Short mmCIF file of N, CA, C and O in Angstrom, two decimals:
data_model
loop_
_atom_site.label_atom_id
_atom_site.label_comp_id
_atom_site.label_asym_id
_atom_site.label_seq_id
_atom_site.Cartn_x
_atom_site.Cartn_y
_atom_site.Cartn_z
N UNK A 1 -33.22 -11.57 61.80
CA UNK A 1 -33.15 -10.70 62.96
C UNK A 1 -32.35 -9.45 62.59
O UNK A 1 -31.35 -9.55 61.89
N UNK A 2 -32.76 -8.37 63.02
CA UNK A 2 -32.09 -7.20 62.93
C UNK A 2 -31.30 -6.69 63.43
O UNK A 2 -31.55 -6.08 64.47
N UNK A 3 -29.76 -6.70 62.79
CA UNK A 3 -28.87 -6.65 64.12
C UNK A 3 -28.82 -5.71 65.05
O UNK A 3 -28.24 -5.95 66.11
N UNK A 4 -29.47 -4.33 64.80
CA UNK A 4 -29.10 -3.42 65.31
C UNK A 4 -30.29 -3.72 67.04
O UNK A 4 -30.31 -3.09 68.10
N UNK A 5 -30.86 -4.57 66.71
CA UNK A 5 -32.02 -5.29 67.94
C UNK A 5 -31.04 -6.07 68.90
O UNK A 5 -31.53 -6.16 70.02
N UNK A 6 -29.65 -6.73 68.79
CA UNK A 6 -29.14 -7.16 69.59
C UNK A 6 -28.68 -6.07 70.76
O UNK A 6 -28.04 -5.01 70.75
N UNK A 7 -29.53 -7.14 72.07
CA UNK A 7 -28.86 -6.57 73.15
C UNK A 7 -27.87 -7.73 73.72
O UNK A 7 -27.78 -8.95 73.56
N UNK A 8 -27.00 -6.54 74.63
CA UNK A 8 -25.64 -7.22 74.93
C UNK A 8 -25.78 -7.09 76.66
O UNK A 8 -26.20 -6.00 77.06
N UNK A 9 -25.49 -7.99 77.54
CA UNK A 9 -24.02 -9.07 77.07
C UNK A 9 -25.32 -10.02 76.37
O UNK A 9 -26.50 -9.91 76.69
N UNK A 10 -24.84 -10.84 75.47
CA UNK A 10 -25.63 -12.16 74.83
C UNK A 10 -24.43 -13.22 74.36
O UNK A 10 -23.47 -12.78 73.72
N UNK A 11 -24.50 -14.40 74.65
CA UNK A 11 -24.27 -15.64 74.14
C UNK A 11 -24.26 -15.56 72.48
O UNK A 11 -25.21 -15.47 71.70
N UNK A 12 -22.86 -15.63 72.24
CA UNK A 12 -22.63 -15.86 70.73
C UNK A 12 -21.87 -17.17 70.27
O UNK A 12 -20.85 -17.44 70.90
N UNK A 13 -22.22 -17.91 69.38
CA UNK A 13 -21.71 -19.26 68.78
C UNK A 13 -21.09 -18.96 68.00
O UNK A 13 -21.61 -17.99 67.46
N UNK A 14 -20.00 -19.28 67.47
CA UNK A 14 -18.89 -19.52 66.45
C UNK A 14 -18.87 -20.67 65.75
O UNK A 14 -19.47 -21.54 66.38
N UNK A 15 -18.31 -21.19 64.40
CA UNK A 15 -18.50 -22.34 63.81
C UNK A 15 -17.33 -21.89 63.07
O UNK A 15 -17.39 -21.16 62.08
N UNK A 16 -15.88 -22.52 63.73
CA UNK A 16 -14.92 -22.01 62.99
C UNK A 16 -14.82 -23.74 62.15
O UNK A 16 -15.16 -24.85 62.57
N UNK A 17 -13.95 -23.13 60.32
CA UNK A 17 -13.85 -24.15 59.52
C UNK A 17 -12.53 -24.10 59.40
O UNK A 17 -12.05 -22.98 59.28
N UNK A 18 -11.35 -25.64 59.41
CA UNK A 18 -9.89 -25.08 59.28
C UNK A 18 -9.48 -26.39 58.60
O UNK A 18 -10.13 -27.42 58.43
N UNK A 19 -8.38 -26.11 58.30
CA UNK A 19 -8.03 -27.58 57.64
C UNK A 19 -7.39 -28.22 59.18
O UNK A 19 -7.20 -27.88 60.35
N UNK A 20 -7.25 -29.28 58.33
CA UNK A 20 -6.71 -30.40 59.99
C UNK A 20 -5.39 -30.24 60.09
O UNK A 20 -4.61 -31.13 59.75
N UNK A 21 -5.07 -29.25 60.50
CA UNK A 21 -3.85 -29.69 60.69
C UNK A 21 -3.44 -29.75 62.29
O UNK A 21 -4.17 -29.19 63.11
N UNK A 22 -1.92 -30.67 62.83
CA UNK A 22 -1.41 -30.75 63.70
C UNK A 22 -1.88 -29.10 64.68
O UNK A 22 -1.91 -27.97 64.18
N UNK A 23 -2.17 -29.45 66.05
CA UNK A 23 -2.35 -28.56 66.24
C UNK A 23 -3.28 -27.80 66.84
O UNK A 23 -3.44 -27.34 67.97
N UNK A 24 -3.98 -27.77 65.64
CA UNK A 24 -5.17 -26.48 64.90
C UNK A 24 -6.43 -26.22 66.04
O UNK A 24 -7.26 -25.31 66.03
N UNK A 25 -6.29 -27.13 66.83
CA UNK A 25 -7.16 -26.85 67.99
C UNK A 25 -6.46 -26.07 69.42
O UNK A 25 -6.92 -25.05 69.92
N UNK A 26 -5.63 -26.59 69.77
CA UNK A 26 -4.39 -25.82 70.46
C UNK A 26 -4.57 -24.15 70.06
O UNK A 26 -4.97 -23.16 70.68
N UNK A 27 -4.04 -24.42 68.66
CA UNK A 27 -3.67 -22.71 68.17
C UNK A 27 -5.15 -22.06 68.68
O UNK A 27 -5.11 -21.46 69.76
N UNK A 28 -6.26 -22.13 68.07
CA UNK A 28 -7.63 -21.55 68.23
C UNK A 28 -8.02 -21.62 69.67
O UNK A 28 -8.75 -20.64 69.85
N UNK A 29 -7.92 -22.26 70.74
CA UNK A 29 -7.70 -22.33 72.19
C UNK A 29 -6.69 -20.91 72.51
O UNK A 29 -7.10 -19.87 73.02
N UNK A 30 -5.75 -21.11 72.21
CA UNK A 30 -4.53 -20.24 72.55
C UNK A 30 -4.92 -18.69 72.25
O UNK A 30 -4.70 -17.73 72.98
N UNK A 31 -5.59 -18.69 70.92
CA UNK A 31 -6.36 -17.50 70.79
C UNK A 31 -7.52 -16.37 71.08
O UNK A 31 -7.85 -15.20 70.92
N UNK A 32 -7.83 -17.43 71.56
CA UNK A 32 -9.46 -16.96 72.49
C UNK A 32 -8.57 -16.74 73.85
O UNK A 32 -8.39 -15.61 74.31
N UNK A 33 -8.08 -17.81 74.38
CA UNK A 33 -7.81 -17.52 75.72
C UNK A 33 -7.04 -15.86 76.24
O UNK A 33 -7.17 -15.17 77.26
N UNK A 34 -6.05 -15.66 74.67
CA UNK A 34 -5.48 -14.18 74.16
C UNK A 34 -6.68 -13.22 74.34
O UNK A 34 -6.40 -12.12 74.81
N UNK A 35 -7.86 -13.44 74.06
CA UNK A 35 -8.99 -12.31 73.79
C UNK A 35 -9.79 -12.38 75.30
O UNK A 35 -10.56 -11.52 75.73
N UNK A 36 -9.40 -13.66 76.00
CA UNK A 36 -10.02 -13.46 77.14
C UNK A 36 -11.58 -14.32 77.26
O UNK A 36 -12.52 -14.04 78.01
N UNK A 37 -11.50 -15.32 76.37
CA UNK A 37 -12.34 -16.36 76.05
C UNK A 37 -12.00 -17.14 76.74
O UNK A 37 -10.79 -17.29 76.61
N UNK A 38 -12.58 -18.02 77.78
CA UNK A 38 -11.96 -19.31 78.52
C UNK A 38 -13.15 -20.43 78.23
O UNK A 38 -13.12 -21.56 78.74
N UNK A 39 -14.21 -19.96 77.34
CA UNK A 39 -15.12 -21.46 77.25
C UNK A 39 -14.55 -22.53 76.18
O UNK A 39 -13.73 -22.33 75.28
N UNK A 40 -15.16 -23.62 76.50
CA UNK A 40 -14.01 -24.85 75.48
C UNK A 40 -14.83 -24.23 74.39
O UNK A 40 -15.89 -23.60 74.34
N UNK A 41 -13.56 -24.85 73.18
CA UNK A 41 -13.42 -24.79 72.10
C UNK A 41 -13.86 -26.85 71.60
O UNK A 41 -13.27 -27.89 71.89
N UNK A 42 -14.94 -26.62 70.89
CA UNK A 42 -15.14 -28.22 70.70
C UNK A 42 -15.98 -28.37 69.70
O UNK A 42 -17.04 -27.94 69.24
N UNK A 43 -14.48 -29.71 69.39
CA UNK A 43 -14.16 -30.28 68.19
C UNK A 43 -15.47 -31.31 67.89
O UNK A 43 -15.84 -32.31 68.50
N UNK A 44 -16.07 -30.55 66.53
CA UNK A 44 -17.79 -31.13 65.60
C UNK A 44 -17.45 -32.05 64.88
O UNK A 44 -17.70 -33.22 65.16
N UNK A 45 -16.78 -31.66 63.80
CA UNK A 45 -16.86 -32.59 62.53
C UNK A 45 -15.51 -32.37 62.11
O UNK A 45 -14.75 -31.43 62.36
N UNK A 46 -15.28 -33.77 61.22
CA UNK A 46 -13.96 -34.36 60.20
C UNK A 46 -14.30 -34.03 58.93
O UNK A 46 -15.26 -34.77 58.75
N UNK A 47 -14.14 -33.39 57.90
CA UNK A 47 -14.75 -33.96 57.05
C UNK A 47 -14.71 -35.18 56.39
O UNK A 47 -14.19 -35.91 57.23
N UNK A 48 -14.94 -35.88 55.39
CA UNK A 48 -14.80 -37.29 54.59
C UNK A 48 -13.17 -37.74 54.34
O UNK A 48 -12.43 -38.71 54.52
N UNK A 49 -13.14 -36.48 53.85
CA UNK A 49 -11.61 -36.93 53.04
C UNK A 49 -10.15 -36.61 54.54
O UNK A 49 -8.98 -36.99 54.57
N UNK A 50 -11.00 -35.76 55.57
CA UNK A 50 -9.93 -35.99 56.65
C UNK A 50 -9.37 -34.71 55.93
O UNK A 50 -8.18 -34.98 55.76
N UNK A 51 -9.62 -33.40 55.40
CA UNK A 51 -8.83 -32.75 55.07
C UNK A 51 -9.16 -31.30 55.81
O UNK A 51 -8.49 -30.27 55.69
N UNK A 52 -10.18 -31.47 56.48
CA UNK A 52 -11.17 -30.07 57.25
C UNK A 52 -11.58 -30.86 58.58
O UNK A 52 -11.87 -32.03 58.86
N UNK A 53 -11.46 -29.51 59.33
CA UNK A 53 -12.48 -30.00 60.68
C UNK A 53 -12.97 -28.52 61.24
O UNK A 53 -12.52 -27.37 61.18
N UNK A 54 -14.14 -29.17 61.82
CA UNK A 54 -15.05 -27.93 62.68
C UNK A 54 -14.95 -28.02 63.82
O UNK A 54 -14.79 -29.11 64.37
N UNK A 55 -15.03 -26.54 64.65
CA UNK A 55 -15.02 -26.14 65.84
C UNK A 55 -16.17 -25.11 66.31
O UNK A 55 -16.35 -23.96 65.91
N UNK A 56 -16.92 -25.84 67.27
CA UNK A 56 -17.69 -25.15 67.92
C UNK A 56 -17.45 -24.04 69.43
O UNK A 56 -17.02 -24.65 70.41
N UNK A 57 -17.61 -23.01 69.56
CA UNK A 57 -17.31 -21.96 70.49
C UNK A 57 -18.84 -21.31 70.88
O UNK A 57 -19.72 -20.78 70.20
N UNK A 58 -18.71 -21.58 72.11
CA UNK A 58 -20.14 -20.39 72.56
C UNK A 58 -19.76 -19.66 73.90
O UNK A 58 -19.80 -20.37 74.90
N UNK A 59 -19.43 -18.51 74.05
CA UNK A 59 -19.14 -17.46 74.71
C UNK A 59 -19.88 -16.16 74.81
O UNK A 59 -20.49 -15.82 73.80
N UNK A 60 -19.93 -15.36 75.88
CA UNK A 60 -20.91 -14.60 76.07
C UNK A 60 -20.15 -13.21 76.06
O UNK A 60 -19.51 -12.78 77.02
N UNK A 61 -20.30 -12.58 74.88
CA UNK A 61 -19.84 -11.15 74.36
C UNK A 61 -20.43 -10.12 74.81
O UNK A 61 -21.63 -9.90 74.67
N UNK A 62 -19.37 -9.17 75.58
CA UNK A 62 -20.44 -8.18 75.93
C UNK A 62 -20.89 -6.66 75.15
O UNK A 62 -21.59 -5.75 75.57
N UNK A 63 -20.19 -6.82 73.85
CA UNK A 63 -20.57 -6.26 72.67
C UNK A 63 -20.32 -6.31 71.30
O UNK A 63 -19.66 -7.12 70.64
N UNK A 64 -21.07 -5.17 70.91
CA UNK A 64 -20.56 -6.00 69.29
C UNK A 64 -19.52 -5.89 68.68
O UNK A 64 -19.44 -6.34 67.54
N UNK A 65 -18.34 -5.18 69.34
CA UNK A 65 -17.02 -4.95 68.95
C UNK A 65 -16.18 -5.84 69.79
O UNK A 65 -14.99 -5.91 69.49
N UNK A 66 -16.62 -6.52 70.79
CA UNK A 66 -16.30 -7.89 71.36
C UNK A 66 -16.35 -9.41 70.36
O UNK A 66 -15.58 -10.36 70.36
N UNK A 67 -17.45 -9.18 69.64
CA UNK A 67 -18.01 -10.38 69.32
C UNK A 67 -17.21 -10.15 67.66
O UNK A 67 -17.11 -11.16 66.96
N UNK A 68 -16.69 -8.86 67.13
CA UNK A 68 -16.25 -8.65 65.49
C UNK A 68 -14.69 -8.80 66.36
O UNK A 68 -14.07 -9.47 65.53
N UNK A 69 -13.93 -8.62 67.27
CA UNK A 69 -12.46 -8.30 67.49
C UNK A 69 -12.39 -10.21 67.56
O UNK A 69 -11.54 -10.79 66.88
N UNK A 70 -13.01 -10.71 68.11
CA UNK A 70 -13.26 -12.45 68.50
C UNK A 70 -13.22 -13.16 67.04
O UNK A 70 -12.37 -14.02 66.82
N UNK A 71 -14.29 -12.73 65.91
CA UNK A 71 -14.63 -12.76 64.76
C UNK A 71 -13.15 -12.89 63.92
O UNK A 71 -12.76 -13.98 63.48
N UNK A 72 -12.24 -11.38 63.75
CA UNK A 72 -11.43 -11.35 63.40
C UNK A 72 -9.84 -11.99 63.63
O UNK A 72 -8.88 -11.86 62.87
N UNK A 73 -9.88 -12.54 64.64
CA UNK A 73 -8.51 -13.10 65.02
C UNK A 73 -8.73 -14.46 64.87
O UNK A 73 -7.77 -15.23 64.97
N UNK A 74 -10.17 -15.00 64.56
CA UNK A 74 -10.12 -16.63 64.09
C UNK A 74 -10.04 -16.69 63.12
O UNK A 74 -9.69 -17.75 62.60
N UNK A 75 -10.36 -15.49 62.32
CA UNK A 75 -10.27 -15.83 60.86
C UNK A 75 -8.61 -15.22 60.28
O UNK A 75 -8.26 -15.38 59.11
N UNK A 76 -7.56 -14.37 61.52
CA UNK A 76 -6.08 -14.59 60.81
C UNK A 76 -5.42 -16.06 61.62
O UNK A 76 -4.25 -16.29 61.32
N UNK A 77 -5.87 -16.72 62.28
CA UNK A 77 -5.78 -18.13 62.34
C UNK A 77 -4.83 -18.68 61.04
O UNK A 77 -5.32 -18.46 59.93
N UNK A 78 -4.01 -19.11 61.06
CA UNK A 78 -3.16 -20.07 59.53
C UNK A 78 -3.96 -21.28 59.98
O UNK A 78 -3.96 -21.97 60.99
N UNK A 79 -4.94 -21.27 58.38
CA UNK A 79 -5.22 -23.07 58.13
C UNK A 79 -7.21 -22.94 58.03
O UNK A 79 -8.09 -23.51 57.37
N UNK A 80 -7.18 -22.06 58.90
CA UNK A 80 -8.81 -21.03 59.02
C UNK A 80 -9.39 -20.91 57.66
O UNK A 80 -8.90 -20.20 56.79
N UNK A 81 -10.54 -21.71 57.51
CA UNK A 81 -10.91 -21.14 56.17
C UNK A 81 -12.59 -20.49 56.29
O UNK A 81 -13.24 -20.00 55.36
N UNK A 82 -13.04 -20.67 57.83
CA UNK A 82 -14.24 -19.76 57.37
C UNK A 82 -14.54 -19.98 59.18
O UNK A 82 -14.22 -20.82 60.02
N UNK A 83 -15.41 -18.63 59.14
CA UNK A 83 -16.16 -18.29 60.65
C UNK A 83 -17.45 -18.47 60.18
O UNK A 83 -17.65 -18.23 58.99
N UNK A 84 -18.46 -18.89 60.94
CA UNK A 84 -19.65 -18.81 60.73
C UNK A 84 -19.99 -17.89 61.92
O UNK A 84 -21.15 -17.53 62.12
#
């Protein structure tokens, strides 16, 4: 898809990756709610070894400097190792 084809407001998903630590769901809650995000934040996957977990987010951005400012503050998150 071509981004410059997105129209806004639209429903955007997040797939944040973090290590497990104490917490780490709290903090990423606490942060959205900062940006003005109030949809749950919910907890996907463990990984095997118990050393990572995923978080699913779907919120409705009403642009694309909404959806990169959202982008950027999960990924200075401590423990954050990737946004999808």
């Amino acid at each position: 898809m071509n981004e410059d084809a997105l129209e806004f407001p639209l429903t955007c998903h997040f797939r944040v990756i973090a290590e497990n630590l104490p917490n780490i769901h709290f903090v990423i809650e606490t942060v959205l709610m900062e940006l003005g995000v109030r949809d749950p934040v919910e907890e996907a996957n463990v990984s095997s070894g118990n050393k990572y977990v995923s978080f699913n987010i779907s919120t409705v951005v009403q642009s694309r400097e909404d959806m990169a400012r959202i982008d950027k503050e999960l990924r200075l998150i401590q423990g954050v190792r990737m946004v999808l």
